[in-house]
PDB file of C-alpha atoms in Angstrom:
ATOM      1  CA  UNK T   1       0.000   0.000   0.000  1.00  0.00           C
ATOM      2  CA  UNK T   2       1.274   3.491  -0.805  1.00  0.00           C
ATOM      3  CA  UNK T   3       1.620   5.759   2.188  1.00  0.00           C
ATOM      4  CA  UNK T   4      -0.094   9.146   2.022  1.00  0.00           C
ATOM      5  CA  UNK T   5       1.059  12.539   3.209  1.00  0.00           C
ATOM      6  CA  UNK T   6      -1.368  15.311   4.036  1.00  0.00           C
ATOM      7  CA  UNK T   7       0.662  18.486   4.252  1.00  0.00           C
ATOM      8  CA  UNK T   8      -0.759  20.927   6.739  1.00  0.00           C
ATOM      9  CA  UNK T   9       0.479  24.146   5.120  1.00  0.00           C
ATOM     10  CA  UNK T  10       3.353  22.843   3.001  1.00  0.00           C
ATOM     11  CA  UNK T  11       3.715  19.999   0.524  1.00  0.00           C
ATOM     12  CA  UNK T  12       6.929  18.027   0.374  1.00  0.00           C
ATOM     13  CA  UNK T  13       7.994  15.967  -2.631  1.00  0.00           C
ATOM     14  CA  UNK T  14       7.953  12.819  -0.571  1.00  0.00           C
ATOM     15  CA  UNK T  15       5.046  10.755  -1.855  1.00  0.00           C
ATOM     16  CA  UNK T  16       6.343   7.226  -1.843  1.00  0.00           C
ATOM     17  CA  UNK T  17       5.755   5.066  -4.962  1.00  0.00           C
ATOM     18  CA  UNK T  18       6.691   1.430  -5.176  1.00  0.00           C
ATOM     19  CA  UNK T  19       8.654   1.572  -8.419  1.00  0.00           C
ATOM     20  CA  UNK T  20       9.918   5.088  -9.239  1.00  0.00           C
ATOM     21  CA  UNK T  21      12.042   7.790  -7.667  1.00  0.00           C
ATOM     22  CA  UNK T  22      15.400   8.048  -6.034  1.00  0.00           C
ATOM     23  CA  UNK T  23      16.886   5.057  -4.266  1.00  0.00           C
ATOM     24  CA  UNK T  24      18.894   4.642  -1.101  1.00  0.00           C
ATOM     25  CA  UNK T  25      22.181   2.885  -0.490  1.00  0.00           C
ATOM     26  CA  UNK T  26      23.075   0.408  -3.277  1.00  0.00           C
ATOM     27  CA  UNK T  27      19.570  -0.900  -3.919  1.00  0.00           C
ATOM     28  CA  UNK T  28      17.751  -0.468  -7.242  1.00  0.00           C
ATOM     29  CA  UNK T  29      14.128   0.572  -7.143  1.00  0.00           C
ATOM     30  CA  UNK T  30      13.024  -2.245  -9.429  1.00  0.00           C
ATOM     31  CA  UNK T  31      14.959  -4.914  -7.533  1.00  0.00           C
ATOM     32  CA  UNK T  32      13.320  -7.363  -5.172  1.00  0.00           C
ATOM     33  CA  UNK T  33      15.337  -8.327  -2.124  1.00  0.00           C
ATOM     34  CA  UNK T  34      14.921 -11.383   0.102  1.00  0.00           C
ATOM     35  CA  UNK T  35      12.000 -10.855   2.408  1.00  0.00           C
ATOM     36  CA  UNK T  36      11.700 -11.662   6.062  1.00  0.00           C
ATOM     37  CA  UNK T  37      10.850 -15.354   5.948  1.00  0.00           C
ATOM     38  CA  UNK T  38       8.851 -15.131   9.153  1.00  0.00           C
ATOM     39  CA  UNK T  39       6.539 -12.398   7.866  1.00  0.00           C
ATOM     40  CA  UNK T  40       2.848 -13.206   7.829  1.00  0.00           C
ATOM     41  CA  UNK T  41       0.033 -11.842   5.722  1.00  0.00           C
ATOM     42  CA  UNK T  42      -1.671  -9.362   8.033  1.00  0.00           C
ATOM     43  CA  UNK T  43      -3.976  -7.825   5.416  1.00  0.00           C
ATOM     44  CA  UNK T  44      -7.078  -9.311   7.047  1.00  0.00           C
ATOM     45  CA  UNK T  45      -6.068  -8.538  10.631  1.00  0.00           C
ATOM     46  CA  UNK T  46      -8.326  -6.025  12.340  1.00  0.00           C
ATOM     47  CA  UNK T  47      -6.442  -3.656  14.614  1.00  0.00           C
ATOM     48  CA  UNK T  48      -8.536  -2.192  17.411  1.00  0.00           C
ATOM     49  CA  UNK T  49      -5.922  -0.349  19.454  1.00  0.00           C
ATOM     50  CA  UNK T  50      -2.644   1.439  18.895  1.00  0.00           C
ATOM     51  CA  UNK T  51       0.595  -0.454  19.312  1.00  0.00           C
ATOM     52  CA  UNK T  52       2.154   0.141  22.729  1.00  0.00           C
ATOM     53  CA  UNK T  53       5.290   1.563  21.085  1.00  0.00           C
ATOM     54  CA  UNK T  54       3.392   4.738  20.238  1.00  0.00           C
ATOM     55  CA  UNK T  55       3.459   5.653  23.937  1.00  0.00           C
ATOM     56  CA  UNK T  56       7.142   6.518  23.432  1.00  0.00           C
ATOM     57  CA  UNK T  57       6.370   9.339  20.984  1.00  0.00           C
ATOM     58  CA  UNK T  58       6.593  12.967  22.066  1.00  0.00           C
ATOM     59  CA  UNK T  59       3.017  13.860  23.058  1.00  0.00           C
ATOM     60  CA  UNK T  60       3.703  17.590  22.740  1.00  0.00           C
ATOM     61  CA  UNK T  61       4.532  17.191  19.054  1.00  0.00           C
ATOM     62  CA  UNK T  62       2.381  14.270  17.923  1.00  0.00           C
ATOM     63  CA  UNK T  63      -1.256  13.219  17.860  1.00  0.00           C
ATOM     64  CA  UNK T  64      -1.585   9.551  16.897  1.00  0.00           C
ATOM     65  CA  UNK T  65      -4.779   7.603  16.307  1.00  0.00           C
ATOM     66  CA  UNK T  66      -6.297   4.714  14.379  1.00  0.00           C
ATOM     67  CA  UNK T  67      -8.355   5.341  11.250  1.00  0.00           C
ATOM     68  CA  UNK T  68      -9.585   1.975  10.050  1.00  0.00           C
ATOM     69  CA  UNK T  69      -6.576  -0.107   9.022  1.00  0.00           C
ATOM     70  CA  UNK T  70      -4.199   2.865   9.185  1.00  0.00           C
ATOM     71  CA  UNK T  71      -2.406   4.792  11.891  1.00  0.00           C
ATOM     72  CA  UNK T  72      -2.585   8.561  11.488  1.00  0.00           C
ATOM     73  CA  UNK T  73       0.371  10.531  12.841  1.00  0.00           C
ATOM     74  CA  UNK T  74      -0.173  14.262  13.028  1.00  0.00           C
ATOM     75  CA  UNK T  75       3.074  15.942  14.024  1.00  0.00           C
ATOM     76  CA  UNK T  76       4.356  19.470  14.377  1.00  0.00           C
ATOM     77  CA  UNK T  77       7.768  18.168  13.325  1.00  0.00           C
ATOM     78  CA  UNK T  78       9.352  20.106  16.198  1.00  0.00           C
ATOM     79  CA  UNK T  79      11.975  18.112  18.141  1.00  0.00           C
ATOM     80  CA  UNK T  80      11.917  18.078  21.930  1.00  0.00           C
ATOM     81  CA  UNK T  81      15.696  18.161  22.303  1.00  0.00           C
ATOM     82  CA  UNK T  82      18.552  20.608  21.950  1.00  0.00           C
ATOM     83  CA  UNK T  83      20.162  21.405  18.603  1.00  0.00           C
ATOM     84  CA  UNK T  84      21.992  24.298  17.025  1.00  0.00           C
ATOM     85  CA  UNK T  85      19.214  24.421  14.420  1.00  0.00           C
ATOM     86  CA  UNK T  86      16.749  25.899  16.894  1.00  0.00           C
ATOM     87  CA  UNK T  87      18.587  29.214  16.669  1.00  0.00           C
ATOM     88  CA  UNK T  88      20.064  31.326  19.447  1.00  0.00           C
ATOM     89  CA  UNK T  89      16.770  32.786  20.688  1.00  0.00           C
ATOM     90  CA  UNK T  90      15.258  29.407  21.554  1.00  0.00           C
ATOM     91  CA  UNK T  91      15.520  27.719  24.952  1.00  0.00           C
ATOM     92  CA  UNK T  92      16.565  24.465  23.226  1.00  0.00           C
ATOM     93  CA  UNK T  93      19.412  26.123  21.318  1.00  0.00           C
ATOM     94  CA  UNK T  94      22.716  24.255  21.676  1.00  0.00           C
ATOM     95  CA  UNK T  95      25.962  25.834  20.586  1.00  0.00           C
ATOM     96  CA  UNK T  96      27.724  23.541  18.114  1.00  0.00           C
ATOM     97  CA  UNK T  97      30.648  25.499  16.654  1.00  0.00           C
ATOM     98  CA  UNK T  98      31.894  22.579  14.542  1.00  0.00           C
ATOM     99  CA  UNK T  99      28.635  22.214  12.607  1.00  0.00           C
ATOM    100  CA  UNK T 100      28.622  23.721   9.118  1.00  0.00           C
ATOM    101  CA  UNK T 101      25.148  25.203   9.371  1.00  0.00           C
ATOM    102  CA  UNK T 102      22.580  25.177   6.621  1.00  0.00           C
ATOM    103  CA  UNK T 103      20.876  28.572   6.166  1.00  0.00           C
ATOM    104  CA  UNK T 104      17.524  27.539   7.647  1.00  0.00           C
ATOM    105  CA  UNK T 105      16.539  27.244  11.318  1.00  0.00           C
ATOM    106  CA  UNK T 106      13.674  25.187  12.715  1.00  0.00           C
ATOM    107  CA  UNK T 107      11.428  28.206  13.474  1.00  0.00           C
ATOM    108  CA  UNK T 108      11.888  29.555   9.931  1.00  0.00           C
ATOM    109  CA  UNK T 109       9.171  27.359   8.435  1.00  0.00           C
ATOM    110  CA  UNK T 110       6.213  25.255   9.455  1.00  0.00           C
ATOM    111  CA  UNK T 111       7.390  21.676  10.026  1.00  0.00           C
ATOM    112  CA  UNK T 112       3.956  20.082  10.393  1.00  0.00           C
ATOM    113  CA  UNK T 113       2.867  16.988   8.451  1.00  0.00           C
ATOM    114  CA  UNK T 114       0.201  14.322   8.693  1.00  0.00           C
ATOM    115  CA  UNK T 115       1.461  10.858   7.784  1.00  0.00           C
ATOM    116  CA  UNK T 116      -0.526   7.640   7.486  1.00  0.00           C
ATOM    117  CA  UNK T 117       0.955   4.143   7.787  1.00  0.00           C
ATOM    118  CA  UNK T 118      -0.503   0.655   7.868  1.00  0.00           C
ATOM    119  CA  UNK T 119      -1.437  -0.500  11.359  1.00  0.00           C
ATOM    120  CA  UNK T 120      -0.413  -4.033  10.293  1.00  0.00           C
ATOM    121  CA  UNK T 121       2.593  -3.950   7.918  1.00  0.00           C
ATOM    122  CA  UNK T 122       2.408  -6.348   4.983  1.00  0.00           C
ATOM    123  CA  UNK T 123       5.574  -8.445   5.092  1.00  0.00           C
ATOM    124  CA  UNK T 124       4.641 -10.771   2.241  1.00  0.00           C
ATOM    125  CA  UNK T 125       5.200  -8.565  -0.791  1.00  0.00           C
ATOM    126  CA  UNK T 126       8.245  -7.160  -2.543  1.00  0.00           C
ATOM    127  CA  UNK T 127      10.664  -4.927  -0.705  1.00  0.00           C
ATOM    128  CA  UNK T 128      10.652  -1.276  -1.773  1.00  0.00           C
ATOM    129  CA  UNK T 129      13.623   1.103  -1.900  1.00  0.00           C
ATOM    130  CA  UNK T 130      13.544   4.293   0.137  1.00  0.00           C
ATOM    131  CA  UNK T 131      13.386   7.656  -1.609  1.00  0.00           C
ATOM    132  CA  UNK T 132      14.552  11.178  -0.925  1.00  0.00           C
ATOM    133  CA  UNK T 133      12.541  13.028   1.689  1.00  0.00           C
ATOM    134  CA  UNK T 134      10.604  11.743   4.663  1.00  0.00           C
ATOM    135  CA  UNK T 135      10.868   7.991   5.201  1.00  0.00           C
ATOM    136  CA  UNK T 136       9.602   7.934   8.785  1.00  0.00           C
ATOM    137  CA  UNK T 137       8.666   9.813  11.935  1.00  0.00           C
ATOM    138  CA  UNK T 138      10.986   9.804  14.940  1.00  0.00           C
ATOM    139  CA  UNK T 139       9.792   9.587  18.542  1.00  0.00           C
ATOM    140  CA  UNK T 140      10.820  13.232  18.969  1.00  0.00           C
ATOM    141  CA  UNK T 141       8.173  14.287  16.451  1.00  0.00           C
ATOM    142  CA  UNK T 142      10.717  15.174  13.765  1.00  0.00           C
ATOM    143  CA  UNK T 143      11.453  13.138  10.649  1.00  0.00           C
ATOM    144  CA  UNK T 144      13.753  10.363   9.481  1.00  0.00           C
ATOM    145  CA  UNK T 145      15.523  10.521   6.093  1.00  0.00           C
ATOM    146  CA  UNK T 146      17.649   7.882   4.374  1.00  0.00           C
ATOM    147  CA  UNK T 147      21.387   7.886   3.546  1.00  0.00           C
ATOM    148  CA  UNK T 148      21.105  10.186   0.538  1.00  0.00           C
ATOM    149  CA  UNK T 149      21.492  13.954   0.285  1.00  0.00           C
ATOM    150  CA  UNK T 150      20.157  15.543  -2.871  1.00  0.00           C
ATOM    151  CA  UNK T 151      21.303  13.378  -5.752  1.00  0.00           C
ATOM    152  CA  UNK T 152      24.380  12.035  -3.993  1.00  0.00           C
ATOM    153  CA  UNK T 153      25.642  10.357  -0.868  1.00  0.00           C
ATOM    154  CA  UNK T 154      25.361  11.794   2.604  1.00  0.00           C
ATOM    155  CA  UNK T 155      29.113  12.464   2.731  1.00  0.00           C
ATOM    156  CA  UNK T 156      28.681  15.825   1.024  1.00  0.00           C
ATOM    157  CA  UNK T 157      26.395  17.044   3.817  1.00  0.00           C
ATOM    158  CA  UNK T 158      27.910  15.243   6.812  1.00  0.00           C
ATOM    159  CA  UNK T 159      29.490  18.442   8.111  1.00  0.00           C
ATOM    160  CA  UNK T 160      26.092  20.076   8.499  1.00  0.00           C
ATOM    161  CA  UNK T 161      24.697  17.370  10.795  1.00  0.00           C
ATOM    162  CA  UNK T 162      24.246  18.332  14.431  1.00  0.00           C
ATOM    163  CA  UNK T 163      25.179  16.292  17.514  1.00  0.00           C
ATOM    164  CA  UNK T 164      22.193  13.989  17.032  1.00  0.00           C
ATOM    165  CA  UNK T 165      22.736  13.319  13.327  1.00  0.00           C
ATOM    166  CA  UNK T 166      20.205  15.795  11.965  1.00  0.00           C
ATOM    167  CA  UNK T 167      19.941  19.046  10.030  1.00  0.00           C
ATOM    168  CA  UNK T 168      17.368  21.125   8.213  1.00  0.00           C
ATOM    169  CA  UNK T 169      17.515  21.658   4.492  1.00  0.00           C
ATOM    170  CA  UNK T 170      14.969  23.133   2.109  1.00  0.00           C
ATOM    171  CA  UNK T 171      12.214  21.152   3.805  1.00  0.00           C
ATOM    172  CA  UNK T 172      12.114  19.930   7.420  1.00  0.00           C
ATOM    173  CA  UNK T 173      14.407  19.127  10.327  1.00  0.00           C
ATOM    174  CA  UNK T 174      15.359  15.461   9.950  1.00  0.00           C
ATOM    175  CA  UNK T 175      17.722  12.720  11.113  1.00  0.00           C
ATOM    176  CA  UNK T 176      20.064  10.907   8.746  1.00  0.00           C
ATOM    177  CA  UNK T 177      22.171   9.240  11.450  1.00  0.00           C
ATOM    178  CA  UNK T 178      21.525   7.470  14.745  1.00  0.00           C
ATOM    179  CA  UNK T 179      19.502  10.093  16.658  1.00  0.00           C
ATOM    180  CA  UNK T 180      21.567  10.195  19.826  1.00  0.00           C
ATOM    181  CA  UNK T 181      19.089  12.484  21.549  1.00  0.00           C
ATOM    182  CA  UNK T 182      16.884   9.435  22.175  1.00  0.00           C
ATOM    183  CA  UNK T 183      18.807   6.308  21.143  1.00  0.00           C
ATOM    184  CA  UNK T 184      22.555   6.121  21.647  1.00  0.00           C
ATOM    185  CA  UNK T 185      24.080   2.637  21.400  1.00  0.00           C
ATOM    186  CA  UNK T 186      21.023   1.105  23.079  1.00  0.00           C
ATOM    187  CA  UNK T 187      17.701  -0.610  22.385  1.00  0.00           C
ATOM    188  CA  UNK T 188      15.458   2.462  22.581  1.00  0.00           C
ATOM    189  CA  UNK T 189      12.759   3.130  20.011  1.00  0.00           C
ATOM    190  CA  UNK T 190      13.857   5.543  17.270  1.00  0.00           C
ATOM    191  CA  UNK T 191      10.556   5.891  15.404  1.00  0.00           C
ATOM    192  CA  UNK T 192       8.281   4.341  12.819  1.00  0.00           C
ATOM    193  CA  UNK T 193       8.900   4.150   9.075  1.00  0.00           C
ATOM    194  CA  UNK T 194       6.472   4.668   6.214  1.00  0.00           C
ATOM    195  CA  UNK T 195       5.831   0.951   5.844  1.00  0.00           C
ATOM    196  CA  UNK T 196       4.493   0.799   9.405  1.00  0.00           C
ATOM    197  CA  UNK T 197       7.538  -1.032  10.821  1.00  0.00           C
ATOM    198  CA  UNK T 198       9.162   0.333  13.985  1.00  0.00           C
ATOM    199  CA  UNK T 199      12.853   1.286  14.042  1.00  0.00           C
ATOM    200  CA  UNK T 200      14.939   0.633  17.175  1.00  0.00           C
ATOM    201  CA  UNK T 201      18.472   1.482  18.227  1.00  0.00           C
ATOM    202  CA  UNK T 202      21.536  -0.637  17.568  1.00  0.00           C
ATOM    203  CA  UNK T 203      20.840  -3.109  20.365  1.00  0.00           C
ATOM    204  CA  UNK T 204      18.001  -5.602  20.678  1.00  0.00           C
ATOM    205  CA  UNK T 205      15.926  -5.669  23.848  1.00  0.00           C
ATOM    206  CA  UNK T 206      15.393  -9.426  23.524  1.00  0.00           C
ATOM    207  CA  UNK T 207      19.102 -10.201  23.934  1.00  0.00           C
ATOM    208  CA  UNK T 208      20.407  -6.946  25.469  1.00  0.00           C
ATOM    209  CA  UNK T 209      23.086  -6.862  22.787  1.00  0.00           C
ATOM    210  CA  UNK T 210      23.649  -6.161  19.092  1.00  0.00           C
ATOM    211  CA  UNK T 211      21.524  -8.498  16.949  1.00  0.00           C
ATOM    212  CA  UNK T 212      23.405 -10.778  14.580  1.00  0.00           C
ATOM    213  CA  UNK T 213      20.467 -12.009  12.484  1.00  0.00           C
ATOM    214  CA  UNK T 214      19.439  -8.802  10.700  1.00  0.00           C
ATOM    215  CA  UNK T 215      18.262  -9.015   7.108  1.00  0.00           C
ATOM    216  CA  UNK T 216      19.227  -6.704   4.221  1.00  0.00           C
ATOM    217  CA  UNK T 217      17.065  -3.917   5.670  1.00  0.00           C
ATOM    218  CA  UNK T 218      18.393  -4.222   9.206  1.00  0.00           C
ATOM    219  CA  UNK T 219      15.280  -6.048  10.359  1.00  0.00           C
ATOM    220  CA  UNK T 220      14.499  -9.251  12.222  1.00  0.00           C
ATOM    221  CA  UNK T 221      11.766 -10.882  14.279  1.00  0.00           C
ATOM    222  CA  UNK T 222      11.975 -10.942  18.071  1.00  0.00           C
ATOM    223  CA  UNK T 223      10.256  -9.579  21.137  1.00  0.00           C
ATOM    224  CA  UNK T 224      10.681  -5.901  22.000  1.00  0.00           C
ATOM    225  CA  UNK T 225      10.008  -3.893  25.139  1.00  0.00           C
ATOM    226  CA  UNK T 226       6.639  -2.927  23.636  1.00  0.00           C
ATOM    227  CA  UNK T 227       5.435  -6.273  22.241  1.00  0.00           C
ATOM    228  CA  UNK T 228       4.169  -7.870  25.485  1.00  0.00           C
ATOM    229  CA  UNK T 229       6.206 -11.014  24.972  1.00  0.00           C
ATOM    230  CA  UNK T 230       5.106 -11.525  21.364  1.00  0.00           C
ATOM    231  CA  UNK T 231       7.679 -11.690  18.578  1.00  0.00           C
ATOM    232  CA  UNK T 232       7.283  -9.147  15.803  1.00  0.00           C
ATOM    233  CA  UNK T 233       9.273  -7.907  12.846  1.00  0.00           C
ATOM    234  CA  UNK T 234      11.105  -4.600  13.390  1.00  0.00           C
ATOM    235  CA  UNK T 235      14.185  -2.725  12.196  1.00  0.00           C
ATOM    236  CA  UNK T 236      17.368  -1.788  14.004  1.00  0.00           C
ATOM    237  CA  UNK T 237      19.920   0.894  13.246  1.00  0.00           C
ATOM    238  CA  UNK T 238      22.685  -1.231  11.765  1.00  0.00           C
ATOM    239  CA  UNK T 239      25.817  -1.288  13.913  1.00  0.00           C
ATOM    240  CA  UNK T 240      28.243  -0.243  11.167  1.00  0.00           C
ATOM    241  CA  UNK T 241      29.924   3.154  10.969  1.00  0.00           C
ATOM    242  CA  UNK T 242      28.777   4.979   7.846  1.00  0.00           C
ATOM    243  CA  UNK T 243      31.587   6.295   5.672  1.00  0.00           C
ATOM    244  CA  UNK T 244      33.207   9.481   7.034  1.00  0.00           C
ATOM    245  CA  UNK T 245      30.374  10.469   9.372  1.00  0.00           C
ATOM    246  CA  UNK T 246      31.708   8.656  12.424  1.00  0.00           C
ATOM    247  CA  UNK T 247      28.163   7.498  13.192  1.00  0.00           C
ATOM    248  CA  UNK T 248      25.454   5.116  12.028  1.00  0.00           C
ATOM    249  CA  UNK T 249      22.826   5.566   9.321  1.00  0.00           C
ATOM    250  CA  UNK T 250      19.316   5.656  10.770  1.00  0.00           C
ATOM    251  CA  UNK T 251      17.845   3.641   7.883  1.00  0.00           C
ATOM    252  CA  UNK T 252      18.930   3.037   4.305  1.00  0.00           C
ATOM    253  CA  UNK T 253      16.308   0.501   3.276  1.00  0.00           C
ATOM    254  CA  UNK T 254      14.734  -1.153   1.537  1.00  0.00           C
ATOM    255  CA  UNK T 255      11.345  -1.137   3.234  1.00  0.00           C
ATOM    256  CA  UNK T 256       9.955  -4.604   3.971  1.00  0.00           C
ATOM    257  CA  UNK T 257       6.456  -3.696   5.180  1.00  0.00           C
ATOM    258  CA  UNK T 258       4.607  -2.929   1.943  1.00  0.00           C
TER     259      UNK T 258
END
């Protein structure tokens, strides 16, 4: 299913199609990758309550509710942590002299978006490459992007990333790298991606260590701190330093939950 964006006052070029657009990492948009073998067809499952993981999201920035088979996430896009991109007049401003700042600051434009994802991700279809723009919503209320910047790799923009692996470009404040403001070499929830699959930190709660059974997307099936003892498919930030950034890509793809 294609995920839908409802821009509140702005429209971003981030509508996700299954077979066209820019691709992340080394994957081709028309290429199918091995799927999670333990995925089940959840198309007929009726979801009556929100997943417990949504309790971790910043309530000041997000309003999250069920609408039929979809979860609606209305977010201001405003992070609840310090960054240089707030600007010097904001209480959450953090001086970061080594960051090569982009021209825009968070208060300069409306960050709000409404994003809809499947309440029960479909893990039986083809995997889908990520595209430029929003690929998920972080627990802070801000957005997750992939490992691309413009039409090239993230290396060209690495110097503009703040202490938590984020910056603001011509669109919204977003994380490219492990968002250390809320997951730093641990098993904490990072956010949810457009395919409805949750993204966790580099460690797995089920084993209290780095998982060794991740698939091509950085996903596997195990219990989490929010799954009430049930195993479920989810992603992790892969524990491999990305290029010259000195940190870890939040998510490169491909999506497995379409």
